[in-house]
Amino acid sequence: MQNKGLVKLFALLFGLVSIYQLSFTFKANQIEGDAEEIAINKIPDTEEGYRAKRSAEEADYLESVATDTVYNIGIAKFTYNDVKAKAMNLGLDLKGGINVILQVSVKDILKGLANNTTDPVFNKALEDASELQKNSQNTYLEDFFVAFDAIKGDTKLASPDIFYTKALDGEIDGSMDDEEVKDIIETKIDESIVSAFEVLRKRIDEFGVTSPNIQRLGNSGRILVELPGVKDVERATGLLQSTAQLEFWEAFKGEQFFPFLAQANEVLKDVVDVDATTEDEAESQDEEDSQIDELLGEAETDSTAVAAVNPLFDLIRGQGYQGGPIIAQFEIKDKETVEEYLNTPEVRALLSAEQRYVKFVFGKPKKDSEIVDLYALKGNRENTPQLSGAVVTDARNQFGPTGKSEVSMQMNAKGAKIWEEMTGKAFTEGSQIAIVLDDVVYSAPGVTTGPIAGGSSSISGDFTLNEAVDLANVLRAGKLPASADIIQSEVVGPSLGQEAIDSGTNSFLIALALVLIWMIFYYGKAGVFADIAMLLNILLIFGILSGLGAVLTLPGIAGIVLTIGMSVDANVLIFERIREELTKGKGQKEAIQDGFSNALSSILDANITTGLTALILFIFGTGPIKGFATTLLIGIGTSLFTAIFITRLLVDWYANRGGKLDFSTLMTKNLFRNINIEFLKKRKLAFIISGAFILVSLGSLFTNSLDQGVDFVGGRTYQVRFAQDVSPSEISATLSDAFGSADAKTFGDANQLKITTKYKVNETGAEVDEEIRTSLFNALQPHLEGMTYDEFISDSDTKTVGLMKYYKVSPTIADDIKQASFWAILGSLIVVFLYILFRFKRWQYSLGAVAAVFHDVLIVLGVFSLTYKFMPFSMEIDQAFIAAILTVIGYSLNDTVVVFDRIREFFNEHTSWDFDKVVNVSLSSTLSRTLNTSLTTLVVLLAIFIFGGDSIRGFMFALIVGVIVGTYSSLFIATPIMYDTVQKLEDKKKKKD
């Protein structure tokens, strides 16, 4: 080997840099451990709300040392912020937290650009586009244009009723054709999404999350946000979804609408189809009806004698004070019903001329209360507020005169002038100004000291400190240009993350130990050198991950462990070739040199094909799957370096010192020697066996289908752990009553279930998520042994029962995930077909390899289809399963390419041999390497399968089946198909001659 000195220097520097990078991770963990210990010592677990207080204490400590020097390396000094920035990032499945994909509503942006037009063609196109999106891979804008073109008739996009508006004046004029307008609208939509991205990024920066990740996904209006370590999930989702649409409205006095409520109630009796109340229900309304009568100034009546139901009055739970802005109070659950009632055309017709444009808006519910206030705001024809939040230049949380948290705001000059006019009018009339955020009234204060000059104002509303901080943050960051709905989310509790770390670490150490022992057992002293190279390989993988700022996930750990199993393949190839050279009678040094040289082609081809599939996975994968692909790609690179150069350095060093290397032990010295199996004679039997397996697999796929996860069909999945073992069928029946349909399966131990439902799958928003979690809790209560709702959903680090994890995917993105998975598999097959064609110059090799891959994938799918109903672990088809399929493709190709490489070598060396002899001898000569690598990889996969945790057990099972089938197919499918097609071609040539 040339340039040994350069290789040594590079390896030394590479190793030192990796140690340097990893040292920041160890230091950051030490400091955060100190913070946790300080918080535990300071706040006992007997104190109310101790978990939240401990978290706050930890955050305060880390903030206090943020700019302090905490780590010295030579003359270099690093603060905690520096150390944390350089530390390895842990993904959600290891640290807990939330991962969401937000869909910025392009529909809302289009409405805004069209000034909320009532044009029927425009609005019909919007609705048609929404329908198209359910089964389309286009962006919403592309589908809108398709829908509009289909129904537009003579209507133009540049008409005054659509995009030829004041907002787009100077950019669009009435003379433009639709294609010109489309280009401008596309630009405007892109600008709005970029604006949304920047607003979200600012909010996340203010939120103070360690190592957040925010990415724009293509041009679809989707934004990926990962917040590892977040414990208050509701707070985080609220922060992300709030549009921060701040508005200031004049409010009517509540008593101005008391007569209207009475008239509306009477009209609704004829309009609304409500069953008559029972006698008990009527009696329960006595007190409330009396309050309503008093409110309306009517004489007392015997409410139990009233035969008709009062659609509106029966929902009222209280009223506001005289002269105040509150019309009435209702339960939160009745909000939608009340809004529907009040916006019924027959009810709106009762409004006076002054009240014609009234906006009925509910207030912010008080903490721990189910009652919400109703306000009437003075609207106008354009439905625009007197003052918007666009004038706010700064916002800060503060404590008000009563000691409660509130948010102070400062306005620009234009806003200050309007604010002074509004407050002056409110002072004169004795009325209130409603401060509305995202269509919720936060406060409606009166003005008691005269007009407020200077543009200062504040929002109060029974805020907690965190709520005030978040509200100030979103106001400073600015409003989103449109609503942002969570269409996919994954929430992992920190205790589950810690379990994943423990199980991942255990599987890693066990797999590593098994491989290290096996290499020494099989190759003796040479195995020790391979082990040293492998340990350096692991150090380099972690060092590179840390240096790149990559996120380590549980599938990422699986990728590293799998890399360990597959990295021995290069050393096995080298050692087997050296053993062959020694058998030929060559001296040790010559055998080593020729062995490394002869193995290089196979090593490169095998790793490049695996690397290509990993690259496809990296391009098409998201979240944890991308982490798996990242570690696999890095592992392939470092494995090549350590096997080709480091192992060679160590072997040469030992040989040059006079050491003797047999590359075997007494037990393995003659294993697989002088084997000459006529594989081709067995190909017909293999084809029959494989054909039977494929037919059974296809039959099961068409009848049993597959257990598709929410990734592919949409829905919500909850991982719930109970104190005692539970029956999945019993839980499924119970939940079906609540959700219409639900599926509960044992996930790991018998006290843990994975619960999946499509209930309200098309509805988004935090309110819907909260409603379903509450319904889930209520349905499961008999099995939760007195657990409260807060305990059920809590994010405690020590949590052992309750809701551990949940995952949501909307049908739209599920369809996109399915399509991306299909293209990932197809893309990998095409790329590999072309690579093999390029390397071996004959299409028959590519055909054999791809046929074997199809064979392997069909059998893996068939096994999953046949067994998912009774296996004691989850076998859902999700993104992780697609990663497993692509890994199986890579492994199968790796094995096949090594065999093909030997066939090509023997074909060129032994020109006098018949082609069937070349093939049989080649297969026999690679059998030792094939079985050795397969066995080592299987040992590693079994270690992860047994010790790696429930969440990746199905993933590992797919790989185990894939490795077994892939080893078989490289010997009995890929090579025979290649042989038969070559032989047929040769026979045709002979006949022509």
Short mmCIF file of C-alpha atoms in Angstrom, two decimals, residues 573-845:
data_model
loop_
_atom_site.label_atom_id
_atom_site.label_comp_id
_atom_site.label_asym_id
_atom_site.label_seq_id
_atom_site.Cartn_x
_atom_site.Cartn_y
_atom_site.Cartn_z
CA LEU A 573 -14.15 -10.28 1.56
CA ILE A 574 -10.53 -9.27 2.08
CA PHE A 575 -9.69 -12.08 4.50
CA GLU A 576 -11.38 -14.71 2.33
CA ARG A 577 -9.38 -13.57 -0.70
CA ILE A 578 -6.15 -13.66 1.35
CA ARG A 579 -7.00 -17.20 2.48
CA GLU A 580 -7.46 -18.20 -1.17
CA GLU A 581 -4.07 -16.74 -2.08
CA LEU A 582 -2.43 -18.56 0.85
CA THR A 583 -4.07 -21.81 -0.32
CA LYS A 584 -2.45 -21.30 -3.73
CA GLY A 585 0.93 -21.44 -1.98
CA LYS A 586 1.79 -17.75 -2.05
CA GLY A 587 3.87 -16.20 0.72
CA GLN A 588 2.16 -14.22 3.45
CA LYS A 589 3.10 -10.71 2.21
CA GLU A 590 2.23 -11.50 -1.41
CA ALA A 591 -1.04 -13.14 -0.36
CA ILE A 592 -1.98 -10.08 1.71
CA GLN A 593 -1.19 -7.72 -1.15
CA ASP A 594 -3.09 -9.78 -3.74
CA GLY A 595 -5.98 -10.42 -1.36
CA PHE A 596 -6.58 -6.72 -0.74
CA SER A 597 -6.16 -5.95 -4.43
CA ASN A 598 -8.52 -8.68 -5.64
CA ALA A 599 -11.21 -7.85 -3.09
CA LEU A 600 -11.28 -4.13 -3.89
CA SER A 601 -13.58 -4.38 -6.93
CA SER A 602 -16.18 -6.45 -5.08
CA ILE A 603 -16.04 -4.18 -2.04
CA LEU A 604 -16.57 -1.04 -4.08
CA ASP A 605 -19.40 -2.49 -6.19
CA ALA A 606 -21.20 -3.92 -3.19
CA ASN A 607 -20.97 -0.71 -1.15
CA ILE A 608 -21.89 1.57 -4.05
CA THR A 609 -25.10 -0.38 -4.74
CA THR A 610 -26.03 -0.26 -1.04
CA GLY A 611 -25.08 3.41 -0.95
CA LEU A 612 -27.33 4.18 -3.92
CA THR A 613 -30.37 2.71 -2.16
CA ALA A 614 -29.47 4.61 1.02
CA LEU A 615 -29.21 7.81 -1.04
CA ILE A 616 -32.67 7.24 -2.54
CA LEU A 617 -33.98 6.69 0.99
CA PHE A 618 -32.33 9.91 2.16
CA ILE A 619 -33.91 11.90 -0.69
CA PHE A 620 -37.44 10.54 -0.27
CA GLY A 621 -37.46 9.88 3.48
CA THR A 622 -38.51 12.24 6.26
CA GLY A 623 -37.77 12.52 9.97
CA PRO A 624 -36.38 9.37 11.60
CA ILE A 625 -36.13 7.54 8.26
CA LYS A 626 -33.86 10.24 6.91
CA GLY A 627 -31.79 9.72 10.08
CA PHE A 628 -31.51 6.02 9.28
CA ALA A 629 -30.34 6.80 5.75
CA THR A 630 -27.87 9.40 7.03
CA THR A 631 -26.14 7.00 9.40
CA LEU A 632 -26.14 4.26 6.77
CA LEU A 633 -24.49 6.54 4.20
CA ILE A 634 -21.88 7.75 6.68
CA GLY A 635 -21.31 4.16 7.84
CA ILE A 636 -20.70 2.92 4.30
CA GLY A 637 -18.07 5.62 3.76
CA THR A 638 -16.26 5.08 7.05
CA SER A 639 -16.45 1.28 6.66
CA LEU A 640 -14.72 1.50 3.30
CA PHE A 641 -11.98 3.68 4.76
CA THR A 642 -11.34 1.55 7.85
CA ALA A 643 -11.53 -1.80 6.02
CA ILE A 644 -9.40 -0.86 3.04
CA PHE A 645 -6.83 1.33 4.78
CA ILE A 646 -6.83 0.80 8.56
CA THR A 647 -7.11 -2.99 8.48
CA ARG A 648 -4.42 -3.03 5.81
CA LEU A 649 -2.12 -0.85 7.95
CA LEU A 650 -2.54 -3.14 10.96
CA VAL A 651 -2.11 -6.36 8.97
CA ASP A 652 0.99 -5.03 7.15
CA TRP A 653 2.46 -3.75 10.43
CA TYR A 654 2.09 -7.18 12.05
CA ALA A 655 3.38 -9.07 9.00
CA ASN A 656 6.40 -6.77 8.59
CA ARG A 657 7.34 -7.45 12.22
CA GLY A 658 7.54 -11.17 11.38
CA GLY A 659 4.15 -12.11 12.81
CA LYS A 660 2.30 -15.07 11.28
CA LEU A 661 -1.32 -14.64 10.25
CA ASP A 662 -3.42 -17.63 9.18
CA PHE A 663 -6.65 -15.61 8.80
CA SER A 664 -8.42 -18.49 10.50
CA THR A 665 -8.49 -20.48 13.72
CA LEU A 666 -8.19 -24.22 14.35
CA MET A 667 -11.99 -24.54 14.24
CA THR A 668 -12.48 -22.50 11.05
CA LYS A 669 -9.33 -23.32 9.08
CA ASN A 670 -10.90 -25.83 6.72
CA LEU A 671 -14.47 -24.54 6.73
CA PHE A 672 -15.92 -24.19 3.20
CA ARG A 673 -12.63 -25.41 1.66
CA ASN A 674 -12.76 -27.41 -1.57
CA ILE A 675 -16.51 -27.00 -1.87
CA ASN A 676 -17.86 -27.47 -5.37
CA ILE A 677 -21.65 -27.34 -5.40
CA GLU A 678 -23.43 -27.49 -8.74
CA PHE A 679 -25.89 -24.69 -7.96
CA LEU A 680 -27.23 -24.44 -11.52
CA LYS A 681 -28.55 -28.01 -11.44
CA LYS A 682 -30.72 -27.01 -8.50
CA ARG A 683 -32.13 -23.89 -10.18
CA LYS A 684 -35.35 -25.55 -11.40
CA LEU A 685 -36.15 -26.73 -7.89
CA ALA A 686 -35.32 -23.23 -6.59
CA PHE A 687 -37.61 -21.66 -9.20
CA ILE A 688 -40.45 -23.99 -8.14
CA ILE A 689 -39.93 -23.18 -4.44
CA SER A 690 -39.66 -19.45 -5.09
CA GLY A 691 -42.66 -19.53 -7.45
CA ALA A 692 -44.73 -21.22 -4.73
CA PHE A 693 -43.68 -18.62 -2.17
CA ILE A 694 -44.47 -15.79 -4.57
CA LEU A 695 -47.90 -17.24 -5.42
CA VAL A 696 -48.73 -17.62 -1.72
CA SER A 697 -47.50 -14.08 -1.10
CA LEU A 698 -49.56 -12.64 -3.95
CA GLY A 699 -52.61 -14.60 -2.82
CA SER A 700 -52.28 -13.26 0.70
CA LEU A 701 -51.69 -9.71 -0.53
CA PHE A 702 -54.90 -9.84 -2.59
CA THR A 703 -57.01 -11.46 0.16
CA ASN A 704 -55.41 -10.49 3.49
CA SER A 705 -53.85 -7.28 2.18
CA LEU A 706 -51.41 -5.50 4.52
CA ASP A 707 -51.78 -3.75 7.84
CA GLN A 708 -51.35 -0.24 6.51
CA GLY A 709 -50.37 2.29 9.16
CA VAL A 710 -51.62 5.85 9.40
CA ASP A 711 -48.66 6.94 7.28
CA PHE A 712 -50.47 5.52 4.26
CA VAL A 713 -54.17 5.84 5.10
CA GLY A 714 -54.34 8.78 7.49
CA GLY A 715 -55.63 8.80 11.04
CA ARG A 716 -54.42 9.11 14.61
CA THR A 717 -52.39 6.57 16.57
CA TYR A 718 -51.97 6.60 20.34
CA GLN A 719 -49.52 4.52 22.35
CA VAL A 720 -51.08 3.96 25.78
CA ARG A 721 -49.53 2.08 28.68
CA PHE A 722 -51.63 0.70 31.53
CA ALA A 723 -50.75 -0.38 35.06
CA GLN A 724 -52.17 -3.86 34.39
CA ASP A 725 -52.47 -6.12 31.34
CA VAL A 726 -55.47 -5.28 29.15
CA SER A 727 -57.47 -7.01 26.41
CA PRO A 728 -57.05 -5.39 22.97
CA SER A 729 -60.43 -6.69 21.74
CA GLU A 730 -62.21 -5.30 24.80
CA ILE A 731 -60.53 -1.91 24.38
CA SER A 732 -61.35 -1.89 20.65
CA ALA A 733 -65.03 -2.50 21.39
CA THR A 734 -65.09 0.24 24.02
CA LEU A 735 -63.38 2.77 21.76
CA SER A 736 -65.61 1.92 18.80
CA ASP A 737 -68.53 3.29 20.80
CA ALA A 738 -66.67 6.59 21.19
CA PHE A 739 -65.09 6.89 17.74
CA GLY A 740 -67.31 4.82 15.46
CA SER A 741 -64.35 2.58 14.71
CA ALA A 742 -61.01 2.05 16.42
CA ASP A 743 -58.35 -0.63 16.44
CA ALA A 744 -56.31 -1.56 19.51
CA LYS A 745 -53.32 -3.87 19.29
CA THR A 746 -50.84 -5.07 21.86
CA PHE A 747 -47.60 -3.17 21.39
CA GLY A 748 -44.74 -4.86 23.20
CA ASP A 749 -45.86 -5.98 26.64
CA ALA A 750 -49.47 -6.94 27.34
CA ASN A 751 -50.05 -3.70 29.31
CA GLN A 752 -49.31 -1.48 26.32
CA LEU A 753 -51.56 -0.84 23.32
CA LYS A 754 -51.30 0.98 20.02
CA ILE A 755 -54.72 2.51 19.35
CA THR A 756 -55.60 3.75 15.85
CA THR A 757 -58.71 5.62 14.72
CA LYS A 758 -59.85 7.55 11.66
CA TYR A 759 -62.37 9.52 13.70
CA LYS A 760 -62.51 13.09 12.34
CA VAL A 761 -59.43 12.32 10.24
CA ASN A 762 -60.21 15.18 7.84
CA GLU A 763 -60.46 17.76 10.63
CA THR A 764 -57.40 19.63 11.85
CA GLY A 765 -56.72 22.01 14.67
CA ALA A 766 -55.69 21.82 18.30
CA GLU A 767 -59.33 21.78 19.44
CA VAL A 768 -60.07 18.58 17.51
CA ASP A 769 -56.89 16.90 18.79
CA GLU A 770 -57.82 17.85 22.34
CA GLU A 771 -61.39 16.61 21.86
CA ILE A 772 -60.19 13.20 20.66
CA ARG A 773 -57.61 12.87 23.46
CA THR A 774 -60.35 13.70 25.99
CA SER A 775 -62.72 11.14 24.44
CA LEU A 776 -59.92 8.57 24.49
CA PHE A 777 -59.28 9.25 28.18
CA ASN A 778 -62.99 9.03 29.04
CA ALA A 779 -63.38 5.72 27.19
CA LEU A 780 -60.28 4.23 28.85
CA GLN A 781 -61.07 5.47 32.37
CA PRO A 782 -62.23 2.07 33.71
CA HIS A 783 -58.73 0.73 32.94
CA LEU A 784 -56.71 3.71 34.21
CA GLU A 785 -57.12 3.05 37.96
CA GLY A 786 -58.17 6.55 38.99
CA MET A 787 -55.69 8.45 36.83
CA THR A 788 -56.68 12.06 36.11
CA TYR A 789 -56.70 13.55 32.62
CA ASP A 790 -53.68 15.74 33.42
CA GLU A 791 -51.76 12.67 34.60
CA PHE A 792 -52.86 10.76 31.49
CA ILE A 793 -51.44 13.32 29.04
CA SER A 794 -48.58 14.66 31.21
CA ASP A 795 -45.03 14.82 29.84
CA SER A 796 -43.19 13.77 32.98
CA ASP A 797 -39.66 12.39 32.62
CA THR A 798 -40.60 9.57 35.03
CA LYS A 799 -43.97 8.70 33.53
CA THR A 800 -44.61 4.95 33.31
CA VAL A 801 -48.35 4.76 32.47
CA GLY A 802 -50.77 6.84 30.42
CA LEU A 803 -50.46 8.37 26.96
CA MET A 804 -46.83 7.80 25.97
CA LYS A 805 -46.87 8.84 22.33
CA TYR A 806 -49.29 9.90 19.61
CA TYR A 807 -49.06 10.32 15.87
CA LYS A 808 -51.39 12.01 13.38
CA VAL A 809 -51.39 11.99 9.58
CA SER A 810 -54.05 13.66 7.43
CA PRO A 811 -55.33 11.71 4.37
CA THR A 812 -53.79 14.27 1.99
CA ILE A 813 -50.24 13.84 3.25
CA ALA A 814 -50.79 10.09 3.69
CA ASP A 815 -51.41 9.85 -0.05
CA ASP A 816 -48.22 11.85 -0.67
CA ILE A 817 -46.20 9.56 1.63
CA LYS A 818 -47.52 6.49 -0.21
CA GLN A 819 -46.55 7.99 -3.58
CA ALA A 820 -43.10 9.01 -2.30
CA SER A 821 -42.53 5.47 -1.00
CA PHE A 822 -43.48 3.98 -4.35
CA TRP A 823 -41.09 6.28 -6.21
CA ALA A 824 -38.34 5.57 -3.68
CA ILE A 825 -38.52 1.82 -4.34
CA LEU A 826 -38.91 2.21 -8.10
CA GLY A 827 -36.13 4.80 -8.22
CA SER A 828 -33.72 2.58 -6.33
CA LEU A 829 -34.39 -0.34 -8.71
CA ILE A 830 -33.83 1.81 -11.81
CA VAL A 831 -30.64 3.37 -10.43
CA VAL A 832 -29.20 0.01 -9.43
CA PHE A 833 -30.18 -1.59 -12.77
CA LEU A 834 -28.28 1.14 -14.60
CA TYR A 835 -25.26 0.90 -12.29
CA ILE A 836 -24.93 -2.87 -12.72
CA LEU A 837 -25.38 -2.46 -16.47
CA PHE A 838 -22.58 0.11 -16.45
CA ARG A 839 -20.24 -2.07 -14.34
CA PHE A 840 -20.85 -5.48 -15.98
CA LYS A 841 -21.62 -4.31 -19.54
CA ARG A 842 -24.37 -6.90 -20.02
CA TRP A 843 -28.08 -6.37 -19.39
CA GLN A 844 -28.45 -10.00 -18.25
CA TYR A 845 -26.61 -9.16 -15.02
#
